[in-house]
Short mmCIF file of C-alpha atoms in Angstrom, two decimals:
data_model
loop_
_atom_site.label_atom_id
_atom_site.label_comp_id
_atom_site.label_asym_id
_atom_site.label_seq_id
_atom_site.Cartn_x
_atom_site.Cartn_y
_atom_site.Cartn_z
CA MET A 1 -0.64 -3.71 10.86
CA LYS A 2 -2.82 -0.92 9.53
CA MET A 3 -5.55 -1.79 7.02
CA HIS A 4 -5.57 0.74 4.20
CA MET A 5 -8.81 2.15 2.81
CA ASN A 6 -7.31 3.66 -0.34
CA LEU A 7 -4.85 2.49 -2.98
CA TYR A 8 -1.26 2.46 -1.80
CA TRP A 9 2.07 1.07 -2.97
CA GLY A 10 4.36 -1.09 -0.88
CA GLU A 11 5.06 -4.56 0.41
CA ASP A 12 3.32 -3.98 3.75
CA ALA A 13 0.08 -5.55 2.54
CA ILE A 14 -2.14 -8.30 3.83
CA VAL A 15 -3.14 -10.39 0.83
CA LEU A 16 -5.72 -13.14 1.36
CA PHE A 17 -4.22 -14.42 4.63
CA SER A 18 -3.20 -12.73 7.85
CA GLY A 19 0.55 -12.27 7.93
CA TRP A 20 1.10 -12.81 4.21
CA PRO A 21 3.36 -11.42 2.59
CA ASN A 22 4.65 -10.34 6.06
CA HIS A 23 6.83 -7.33 5.04
CA SER A 24 9.06 -9.50 2.86
CA VAL A 25 9.85 -8.32 -0.66
CA ALA A 26 10.21 -11.91 -1.91
CA MET A 27 6.83 -12.90 -0.45
CA TYR A 28 5.27 -9.72 -1.87
CA ILE A 29 6.53 -10.65 -5.35
CA LEU A 30 5.16 -14.16 -4.81
CA ALA A 31 1.78 -12.66 -3.84
CA ILE A 32 1.78 -10.52 -6.99
CA LEU A 33 2.60 -13.54 -9.16
CA PHE A 34 -0.04 -15.63 -7.38
CA VAL A 35 -2.75 -13.03 -8.04
CA PHE A 36 -1.57 -12.59 -11.64
CA PHE A 37 -1.80 -16.30 -12.46
CA LEU A 38 -5.05 -16.69 -10.53
CA ALA A 39 -6.65 -13.92 -12.60
CA MET A 40 -5.22 -15.34 -15.81
CA PHE A 41 -6.54 -18.85 -15.11
CA ALA A 42 -9.96 -17.45 -14.15
CA GLU A 43 -10.16 -15.63 -17.48
CA VAL A 44 -9.05 -18.68 -19.46
CA LEU A 45 -11.65 -20.82 -17.69
CA SER A 46 -14.39 -18.30 -18.48
CA ASN A 47 -13.74 -18.69 -22.22
CA GLN A 48 -13.83 -22.46 -22.56
CA PRO A 49 -15.51 -23.90 -25.66
CA PRO A 50 -18.99 -25.34 -25.23
CA ILE A 51 -19.59 -29.04 -24.70
CA LYS A 52 -19.63 -31.02 -27.96
CA ARG A 53 -22.82 -32.47 -29.39
CA GLY A 54 -23.54 -36.04 -28.41
CA THR A 55 -21.95 -35.70 -24.96
CA ASN A 56 -23.79 -37.38 -22.13
CA PRO A 57 -25.86 -34.60 -20.46
CA ILE A 58 -24.82 -35.66 -16.95
CA LYS A 59 -21.11 -35.77 -17.82
CA GLY A 60 -21.33 -32.51 -19.76
CA GLY A 61 -23.18 -30.77 -16.94
CA LEU A 62 -20.73 -32.09 -14.37
CA ALA A 63 -17.77 -30.90 -16.45
CA GLN A 64 -19.29 -27.44 -16.86
CA ALA A 65 -20.19 -27.24 -13.16
CA THR A 66 -16.63 -28.18 -12.19
CA ILE A 67 -15.16 -25.51 -14.47
CA PHE A 68 -17.67 -22.99 -13.09
CA PHE A 69 -16.73 -23.91 -9.51
CA PHE A 70 -13.02 -23.25 -10.11
CA ARG A 71 -13.66 -20.11 -12.16
CA ILE A 72 -15.86 -18.54 -9.48
CA SER A 73 -13.45 -19.60 -6.73
CA PHE A 74 -10.53 -17.99 -8.56
CA LEU A 75 -12.55 -14.82 -9.22
CA TYR A 76 -13.53 -14.47 -5.56
CA LEU A 77 -9.91 -14.96 -4.47
CA VAL A 78 -8.78 -12.28 -6.92
CA MET A 79 -11.50 -9.95 -5.63
CA LEU A 80 -10.41 -10.51 -2.03
CA ALA A 81 -6.78 -9.89 -2.97
CA VAL A 82 -7.67 -6.64 -4.73
CA MET A 83 -9.55 -5.57 -1.60
CA SER A 84 -6.15 -5.27 0.10
CA PHE A 85 -6.03 -1.93 -1.80
CA ASN A 86 -2.42 -2.57 -2.76
CA LEU A 87 -1.61 -1.06 -6.14
CA GLY A 88 0.81 -3.83 -7.10
CA ILE A 89 -1.84 -6.48 -6.43
CA PHE A 90 -4.40 -4.45 -8.40
CA ILE A 91 -2.08 -4.13 -11.40
CA ALA A 92 -1.27 -7.85 -11.24
CA ALA A 93 -4.99 -8.71 -11.23
CA VAL A 94 -5.77 -6.46 -14.20
CA ALA A 95 -2.74 -7.68 -16.15
CA GLY A 96 -3.63 -11.31 -15.40
CA HIS A 97 -7.20 -10.85 -16.60
CA THR A 98 -5.94 -9.08 -19.73
CA LEU A 99 -3.37 -11.72 -20.61
CA GLY A 100 -5.82 -14.54 -19.86
CA PHE A 101 -8.41 -12.91 -22.13
CA PHE A 102 -5.79 -12.56 -24.87
CA PHE A 103 -4.77 -16.24 -24.61
CA ALA A 104 -8.37 -17.47 -24.56
CA LYS A 105 -9.54 -15.33 -27.48
CA SER A 106 -6.47 -15.97 -29.63
CA ARG A 107 -6.96 -19.70 -29.07
CA ALA A 108 -10.65 -19.40 -30.03
CA LEU A 109 -9.71 -17.42 -33.15
CA ALA A 110 -7.10 -20.00 -34.15
CA ILE A 111 -9.67 -22.80 -33.77
CA ALA A 112 -12.23 -20.85 -35.81
CA ASN A 113 -9.69 -20.16 -38.57
CA ARG A 114 -8.63 -23.81 -38.63
CA SER A 115 -12.22 -25.02 -38.99
CA GLU A 116 -12.88 -22.38 -41.67
CA GLN A 117 -9.85 -23.54 -43.66
CA ARG A 118 -11.02 -27.15 -43.42
CA GLY A 119 -14.45 -26.13 -44.69
CA SER A 120 -12.99 -24.16 -47.60
CA SER A 121 -10.64 -27.00 -48.59
CA ILE A 122 -13.58 -29.42 -48.68
CA THR A 123 -15.58 -27.15 -50.98
CA GLU A 124 -12.56 -26.66 -53.28
CA LYS A 125 -12.21 -30.44 -53.74
CA VAL A 126 -15.87 -30.84 -54.76
#
């Protein structure tokens, strides 16, 4: 199989592993979905809220290091998949990052609005 050095479209790609998706349309769609969700999860993990006050420093550091490990692993896998130069894989990676960013930021905004409403209801009662 020829390795492409520019963007191209088609299911004849090698994504992450030799012989995958192996000229199969179903496996190519699976590869696109895999890269999409990998990029989305990487983006969601990069926007996690900070550790709460009063948390044991060792447990908090271990939790953050574990999240960092998975985030970086997912990002490197997405990078390697995009290096297949397949346009479908590239679009899936960009769309996954975009949707993951949207989910993470909308969740953060909802949490901020909820805490702001709690603070305003407390001041109204006083």
